[in-house]
Amino acid sequence: MARYRDAEQDLIGYLAGQARAAAGRLGTDPAHAAVQAAICAQAAEHLVAVNTLRQLAGQAKRGWVLWWTAAAVAAGEKVMVAAHHRGEVDAYATAFGGLKLQGGQPVAEKEAAKAAFQQRSAGAAPVIAVAIGAGGVGHTLTAARIGIQAAQAWTPGETRQMKKRLHRIGQDRPVDYYITVAKHTIDEPLRAAVTGKQATLDAVLDGKADQGIADDQKTIAASAASSSTSATESASPSTCGRQSRTRTPARRCSCRTFSAYWSR
């Protein structure tokens, strides 16, 4: 988190400098709407810095996610851990036997990893680490009923695809999918943005807003605002979410999604 805070302050200083420079060119105050528009016009280059913050937030959560995953494994569960950056995927795979799916792997290696996870016992193949995006389509990982997303996705579609790895035909148990959120980091605005995008998509596709998602967003915000106690890396997560059900041709199985908050 110390590295995260340093990078965050660097970014804030950089953006403040850009705002002052834009205000000087426009002959107005840095808080003016025209200055904000000028900053927003450079959003593409700012994404690089934002992605650095996302990576550092993911690293900060790693110890906690490892502890949480180990607790589920100790209870006899198989777990899919989803991460974004290569270093994080490698770290989670190495900690639990080496099974992973990520970009750059030969097809044969991916198929072998999936087969091992699906067919071996929980003791022999307890965890598979999957890269968000690269592992989000076409893979069946129904041996697990628990998914832990260790990094924030850019879009709701990425999270939806990761959940579907566990919730495919053949899954006959309730699926719990957790999205980790590091408090007071870039995770929180990213999570809010992705949740808002999902609500918009639901409104467009269904012709109405999804009140459940709106309720979730309020619950997440309330949880973040009201919590004044910092947890340690080994603390239990506070969770919030809504249960949704989908039907497969074979049988019905529920999929619950939670946002798990972590802070220190």
One Martini backbone bead per residue (centre of mass of N, CA, C, O) as a GRO file, in nm:
protein
  264
    1MET     BB    1   0.053   0.065  -0.015
    2ALA     BB    2   0.292   0.257  -0.031
    3ARG     BB    3   0.325   0.237  -0.338
    4TYR     BB    4   0.045   0.332  -0.406
    5ARG     BB    5   0.056   0.616  -0.273
    6ASP     BB    6   0.286   0.722  -0.443
    7ALA     BB    7   0.145   0.688  -0.720
    8GLU     BB    8  -0.101   0.860  -0.652
    9GLN     BB    9   0.051   1.128  -0.599
   10ASP     BB   10   0.179   1.147  -0.875
   11LEU     BB   11  -0.088   1.163  -1.034
   12ILE     BB   12  -0.209   1.409  -0.895
   13GLY     BB   13   0.023   1.601  -0.966
   14TYR     BB   14   0.002   1.570  -1.271
   15LEU     BB   15  -0.296   1.665  -1.303
   16ALA     BB   16  -0.260   1.939  -1.168
   17GLY     BB   17  -0.056   2.045  -1.373
   18GLN     BB   18  -0.244   2.022  -1.618
   19ALA     BB   19  -0.462   2.213  -1.510
   20ARG     BB   20  -0.286   2.465  -1.487
   21ALA     BB   21  -0.201   2.474  -1.784
   22ALA     BB   22  -0.488   2.495  -1.903
   23ALA     BB   23  -0.569   2.751  -1.752
   24GLY     BB   24  -0.352   2.929  -1.881
   25ARG     BB   25  -0.448   2.895  -2.178
   26LEU     BB   26  -0.762   2.982  -2.105
   27GLY     BB   27  -0.789   3.198  -1.873
   28THR     BB   28  -0.857   3.024  -1.605
   29ASP     BB   29  -0.980   2.818  -1.380
   30PRO     BB   30  -0.911   2.491  -1.282
   31ALA     BB   31  -1.235   2.443  -1.212
   32HIS     BB   32  -1.324   2.468  -1.483
   33ALA     BB   33  -1.495   2.305  -1.729
   34ALA     BB   34  -1.280   2.342  -1.955
   35VAL     BB   35  -1.055   2.199  -1.799
   36GLN     BB   36  -1.196   1.928  -1.759
   37ALA     BB   37  -1.224   1.872  -2.063
   38ALA     BB   38  -0.919   1.871  -2.125
   39ILE     BB   39  -0.853   1.630  -1.942
   40CYS     BB   40  -1.055   1.424  -2.070
   41ALA     BB   41  -0.915   1.428  -2.357
   42GLN     BB   42  -0.658   1.262  -2.201
   43ALA     BB   43  -0.751   0.971  -2.103
   44ALA     BB   44  -0.578   0.762  -2.251
   45GLU     BB   45  -0.305   0.833  -2.102
   46HIS     BB   46  -0.422   0.786  -1.810
   47LEU     BB   47  -0.466   0.474  -1.818
   48VAL     BB   48  -0.181   0.391  -1.753
   49ALA     BB   49  -0.183   0.495  -1.460
   50VAL     BB   50  -0.434   0.343  -1.367
   51ASN     BB   51  -0.315   0.059  -1.417
   52THR     BB   52  -0.097   0.085  -1.203
   53LEU     BB   53  -0.291   0.109  -0.965
   54ARG     BB   54  -0.433  -0.162  -1.011
   55GLN     BB   55  -0.180  -0.337  -0.974
   56LEU     BB   56  -0.110  -0.242  -0.682
   57ALA     BB   57  -0.378  -0.328  -0.556
   58GLY     BB   58  -0.343  -0.627  -0.623
   59GLN     BB   59  -0.085  -0.668  -0.455
   60ALA     BB   60  -0.210  -0.582  -0.179
   61LYS     BB   61  -0.428  -0.832  -0.189
   62ARG     BB   62  -0.275  -1.104  -0.207
   63GLY     BB   63  -0.256  -1.209   0.087
   64TRP     BB   64  -0.562  -1.220   0.130
   65VAL     BB   65  -0.637  -1.408  -0.107
   66LEU     BB   66  -0.463  -1.643  -0.019
   67TRP     BB   67  -0.602  -1.688   0.249
   68TRP     BB   68  -0.889  -1.731   0.141
   69THR     BB   69  -0.826  -1.967  -0.046
   70ALA     BB   70  -0.705  -2.156   0.171
   71ALA     BB   71  -0.967  -2.178   0.333
   72ALA     BB   72  -1.135  -2.314   0.110
   73VAL     BB   73  -0.947  -2.556   0.068
   74ALA     BB   74  -0.963  -2.660   0.365
   75ALA     BB   75  -1.287  -2.711   0.310
   76GLY     BB   76  -1.282  -2.866   0.006
   77GLU     BB   77  -1.243  -2.659  -0.215
   78LYS     BB   78  -1.269  -2.522  -0.526
   79VAL     BB   79  -1.076  -2.261  -0.707
   80MET     BB   80  -1.117  -1.955  -0.881
   81VAL     BB   81  -0.864  -1.726  -0.984
   82ALA     BB   82  -0.890  -1.385  -1.080
   83ALA     BB   83  -0.675  -1.198  -1.296
   84HIS     BB   84  -0.470  -0.973  -1.485
   85HIS     BB   85  -0.181  -0.987  -1.421
   86ARG     BB   86   0.077  -1.196  -1.465
   87GLY     BB   87   0.201  -1.192  -1.178
   88GLU     BB   88  -0.064  -1.275  -1.035
   89VAL     BB   89  -0.124  -1.538  -1.173
   90ASP     BB   90   0.144  -1.674  -1.097
   91ALA     BB   91   0.117  -1.652  -0.789
   92TYR     BB   92  -0.143  -1.824  -0.757
   93ALA     BB   93  -0.043  -2.076  -0.897
   94THR     BB   94   0.214  -2.136  -0.725
   95ALA     BB   95   0.056  -2.164  -0.444
   96PHE     BB   96  -0.152  -2.410  -0.601
   97GLY     BB   97   0.025  -2.604  -0.831
   98GLY     BB   98   0.019  -2.428  -1.134
   99LEU     BB   99  -0.259  -2.363  -1.238
  100LYS     BB  100  -0.332  -2.209  -1.567
  101LEU     BB  101  -0.477  -1.916  -1.752
  102GLN     BB  102  -0.305  -1.754  -2.027
  103GLY     BB  103  -0.144  -1.566  -2.218
  104GLY     BB  104   0.078  -1.762  -2.434
  105GLN     BB  105  -0.030  -2.031  -2.415
  106PRO     BB  106  -0.051  -2.330  -2.508
  107VAL     BB  107  -0.313  -2.521  -2.582
  108ALA     BB  108  -0.218  -2.783  -2.442
  109GLU     BB  109  -0.171  -2.650  -2.165
  110LYS     BB  110  -0.457  -2.556  -2.114
  111GLU     BB  111  -0.598  -2.831  -2.136
  112ALA     BB  112  -0.439  -2.965  -1.906
  113ALA     BB  113  -0.530  -2.772  -1.682
  114LYS     BB  114  -0.833  -2.823  -1.706
  115ALA     BB  115  -0.831  -3.130  -1.666
  116ALA     BB  116  -0.704  -3.129  -1.387
  117PHE     BB  117  -0.921  -2.957  -1.246
  118GLN     BB  118  -1.172  -3.137  -1.324
  119GLN     BB  119  -1.051  -3.445  -1.241
  120ARG     BB  120  -0.922  -3.387  -0.994
  121SER     BB  121  -0.878  -3.351  -0.687
  122ALA     BB  122  -0.876  -3.115  -0.442
  123GLY     BB  123  -0.592  -3.198  -0.338
  124ALA     BB  124  -0.445  -3.195  -0.632
  125ALA     BB  125  -0.662  -2.951  -0.761
  126PRO     BB  126  -0.768  -2.662  -0.608
  127VAL     BB  127  -0.642  -2.446  -0.825
  128ILE     BB  128  -0.718  -2.180  -1.067
  129ALA     BB  129  -0.556  -1.948  -1.267
  130VAL     BB  130  -0.707  -1.653  -1.427
  131ALA     BB  131  -0.720  -1.449  -1.693
  132ILE     BB  132  -0.857  -1.171  -1.765
  133GLY     BB  133  -0.986  -1.245  -2.088
  134ALA     BB  134  -0.805  -1.491  -2.176
  135GLY     BB  135  -1.009  -1.682  -1.973
  136GLY     BB  136  -1.328  -1.583  -2.052
  137VAL     BB  137  -1.342  -1.801  -2.301
  138GLY     BB  138  -1.430  -2.147  -2.345
  139HIS     BB  139  -1.425  -2.233  -2.037
  140THR     BB  140  -1.446  -2.517  -1.814
  141LEU     BB  141  -1.492  -2.480  -1.431
  142THR     BB  142  -1.709  -2.673  -1.255
  143ALA     BB  143  -1.540  -2.782  -1.010
  144ALA     BB  144  -1.613  -2.504  -0.924
  145ARG     BB  145  -1.803  -2.269  -0.691
  146ILE     BB  146  -1.554  -2.070  -0.654
  147GLY     BB  147  -1.493  -1.718  -0.705
  148ILE     BB  148  -1.196  -1.499  -0.726
  149GLN     BB  149  -1.160  -1.157  -0.783
  150ALA     BB  150  -0.849  -0.978  -0.763
  151ALA     BB  151  -0.953  -0.783  -0.997
  152GLN     BB  152  -1.046  -0.526  -1.178
  153ALA     BB  153  -1.254  -0.462  -1.426
  154TRP     BB  154  -1.342  -0.267  -1.705
  155THR     BB  155  -1.595  -0.459  -1.755
  156PRO     BB  156  -1.883  -0.640  -1.723
  157GLY     BB  157  -1.813  -0.863  -1.932
  158GLU     BB  158  -1.564  -0.981  -1.791
  159THR     BB  159  -1.707  -1.076  -1.536
  160ARG     BB  160  -1.924  -1.249  -1.670
  161GLN     BB  161  -1.726  -1.449  -1.807
  162MET     BB  162  -1.595  -1.554  -1.548
  163LYS     BB  163  -1.851  -1.671  -1.417
  164LYS     BB  164  -1.911  -1.875  -1.657
  165ARG     BB  165  -1.690  -2.086  -1.593
  166LEU     BB  166  -1.882  -2.203  -1.348
  167HIS     BB  167  -2.178  -2.147  -1.512
  168ARG     BB  168  -2.218  -2.422  -1.662
  169ILE     BB  169  -2.279  -2.693  -1.802
  170GLY     BB  170  -2.285  -2.915  -1.507
  171GLN     BB  171  -2.368  -2.726  -1.289
  172ASP     BB  172  -2.505  -2.833  -0.949
  173ARG     BB  173  -2.417  -2.571  -0.789
  174PRO     BB  174  -2.372  -2.315  -0.608
  175VAL     BB  175  -2.248  -1.993  -0.700
  176ASP     BB  176  -1.962  -1.809  -0.582
  177TYR     BB  177  -1.878  -1.459  -0.648
  178TYR     BB  178  -1.584  -1.263  -0.598
  179ILE     BB  179  -1.512  -0.908  -0.551
  180THR     BB  180  -1.239  -0.726  -0.499
  181VAL     BB  181  -1.197  -0.437  -0.265
  182ALA     BB  182  -0.990  -0.170  -0.218
  183LYS     BB  183  -0.985   0.057   0.000
  184HIS     BB  184  -0.895   0.366  -0.106
  185THR     BB  185  -0.897   0.302  -0.418
  186ILE     BB  186  -0.938   0.246  -0.755
  187ASP     BB  187  -1.147   0.021  -0.709
  188GLU     BB  188  -1.400   0.188  -0.637
  189PRO     BB  189  -1.450   0.353  -0.901
  190LEU     BB  190  -1.445   0.105  -1.086
  191ARG     BB  191  -1.683  -0.044  -0.962
  192ALA     BB  192  -1.889   0.183  -1.005
  193ALA     BB  193  -1.861   0.197  -1.313
  194VAL     BB  194  -1.935  -0.098  -1.379
  195THR     BB  195  -2.210  -0.096  -1.240
  196GLY     BB  196  -2.325   0.133  -1.417
  197LYS     BB  197  -2.296  -0.012  -1.688
  198GLN     BB  198  -2.484  -0.248  -1.619
  199ALA     BB  199  -2.738  -0.078  -1.576
  200THR     BB  200  -2.744   0.033  -1.864
  201LEU     BB  201  -2.762  -0.235  -2.014
  202ASP     BB  202  -3.025  -0.327  -1.883
  203ALA     BB  203  -3.196  -0.090  -1.983
  204VAL     BB  204  -3.153  -0.145  -2.288
  205LEU     BB  205  -3.223  -0.461  -2.304
  206ASP     BB  206  -3.495  -0.447  -2.102
  207GLY     BB  207  -3.628  -0.146  -2.067
  208LYS     BB  208  -3.493  -0.140  -1.773
  209ALA     BB  209  -3.401  -0.106  -1.467
  210ASP     BB  210  -3.181  -0.251  -1.225
  211GLN     BB  211  -3.252  -0.249  -0.898
  212GLY     BB  212  -3.047  -0.445  -0.781
  213ILE     BB  213  -2.795  -0.284  -0.867
  214ALA     BB  214  -2.869  -0.025  -0.726
  215ASP     BB  215  -2.870  -0.148  -0.444
  216ASP     BB  216  -2.578  -0.240  -0.445
  217GLN     BB  217  -2.450   0.039  -0.475
  218LYS     BB  218  -2.560   0.148  -0.208
  219THR     BB  219  -2.434  -0.068  -0.027
  220ILE     BB  220  -2.141  -0.017  -0.099
  221ALA     BB  221  -2.134   0.281  -0.016
  222ALA     BB  222  -2.226   0.239   0.277
  223SER     BB  223  -1.998   0.049   0.361
  224ALA     BB  224  -1.764   0.247   0.301
  225ALA     BB  225  -1.869   0.488   0.485
  226SER     BB  226  -1.921   0.322   0.770
  227SER     BB  227  -1.642   0.207   0.775
  228SER     BB  228  -1.380   0.234   1.048
  229THR     BB  229  -1.252  -0.053   1.026
  230SER     BB  230  -0.957  -0.212   0.993
  231ALA     BB  231  -0.836  -0.475   0.828
  232THR     BB  232  -0.671  -0.747   0.800
  233GLU     BB  233  -0.549  -0.988   0.593
  234SER     BB  234  -0.713  -1.212   0.795
  235ALA     BB  235  -0.985  -1.109   0.748
  236SER     BB  236  -1.302  -1.101   0.712
  237PRO     BB  237  -1.531  -1.041   0.480
  238SER     BB  238  -1.729  -0.801   0.352
  239THR     BB  239  -2.056  -0.847   0.213
  240CYS     BB  240  -2.221  -0.784  -0.108
  241GLY     BB  241  -2.538  -0.861  -0.275
  242ARG     BB  242  -2.698  -1.053  -0.533
  243GLN     BB  243  -2.925  -1.284  -0.633
  244SER     BB  244  -2.900  -1.498  -0.918
  245ARG     BB  245  -3.079  -1.664  -1.189
  246THR     BB  246  -3.018  -1.942  -1.401
  247ARG     BB  247  -3.078  -2.145  -1.692
  248THR     BB  248  -3.026  -2.466  -1.776
  249PRO     BB  249  -3.104  -2.746  -1.949
  250ALA     BB  250  -3.064  -2.935  -1.696
  251ARG     BB  251  -3.039  -2.715  -1.449
  252ARG     BB  252  -3.060  -2.542  -1.155
  253CYS     BB  253  -2.846  -2.251  -1.065
  254SER     BB  254  -2.690  -2.047  -0.849
  255CYS     BB  255  -2.561  -1.696  -0.861
  256ARG     BB  256  -2.342  -1.525  -0.652
  257THR     BB  257  -2.256  -1.182  -0.594
  258PHE     BB  258  -1.965  -1.019  -0.456
  259SER     BB  259  -1.829  -0.762  -0.247
  260ALA     BB  260  -1.497  -0.747  -0.122
  261TYR     BB  261  -1.352  -0.591   0.148
  262TRP     BB  262  -1.027  -0.424   0.174
  263SER     BB  263  -0.808  -0.330   0.453
  264ARG     BB  264  -0.513  -0.128   0.621
   0.00000   0.00000   0.00000
